[in-house]
Amino acid sequence: MPPRTAVFFHAHPDDEALLTAGTMAMLAAEGHRVVLVVATAGERGLAEMEPGDELGETRLKELYESAALLGCARVECLGYGDSGLSPQGGVADERPDNAFIDADTEAAAKALAAILQEERADLLTIYDPAGGYGHPDHVQVHRVGRRAAKIAGTEIVLEATVNRDPLVRLLKLAGKVYRFPPEFDVRTFESAYSPGEAITHRVNVRRYARQKRASMAAHASQASGGDSDRTLAVMLKVPRPLYRFVFGTEWYVRRDLPPGARLRHPFDGWPA
Ligand SMILES: [Zn+2]
């Protein structure tokens, strides 16, 4: 396969570690050009540090470190404000002036499309329409990403997602032995991410488990500290031997392929 260019579009630093790090490391190892674009610096993420510019700077540094570990050739931040989350997990009332969620979709799409055109990108990853678990900035990544691919004429658009079927089964099983915090409702996962039948690409990234784990660990501001409910902190606690199995697959939906297509590589399905 001749080298191609893949642009991974994410909302915040650390989203790449959770959803697409294995695929990024794999493509880079295969000789493809891998570009990472985030919409925001994640300055309103959960951390020991107060939300704000300083946290944003720290998180961008962590992003560069993660990107280097994964073999990225270029990292860009579109510079929008992290919209944050309300305590209920929805759109926060107090948002920065340039919050990504309030951004003009067309203007944001043009900024991303400029990078896609400059890179002559063959592939763009965005999120599923639900924005995974529903963070407003993640929903916006879907909208902006889809439009940007249209403007730039990017051939392949993959929605990075999680196969929610085993996730829901696992959470229900875990709920029998482990008491989740009261605000954690397993039922919300029944409509999050994507059902197995919609997934077109199942990418085996077990060989890149070490890089994926290192990428997660690079986001230290999100992974350390006393708050053990943080997603990254919880995931880093998965014992190393199990890690390959738990994080060994990354899932994508390509909407212009028939659902039920079972492809193994992001560039599979490339028109002949
Ligand atoms: Zn995020």
Coordinates of C-alpha atoms in Angstrom, one line a residue, residues 87 110 270:
P87 CA -22.8 18.7 36.4
K110 CA -13.3 25.6 6.9
W270 CA -10.7 2.1 -0.6

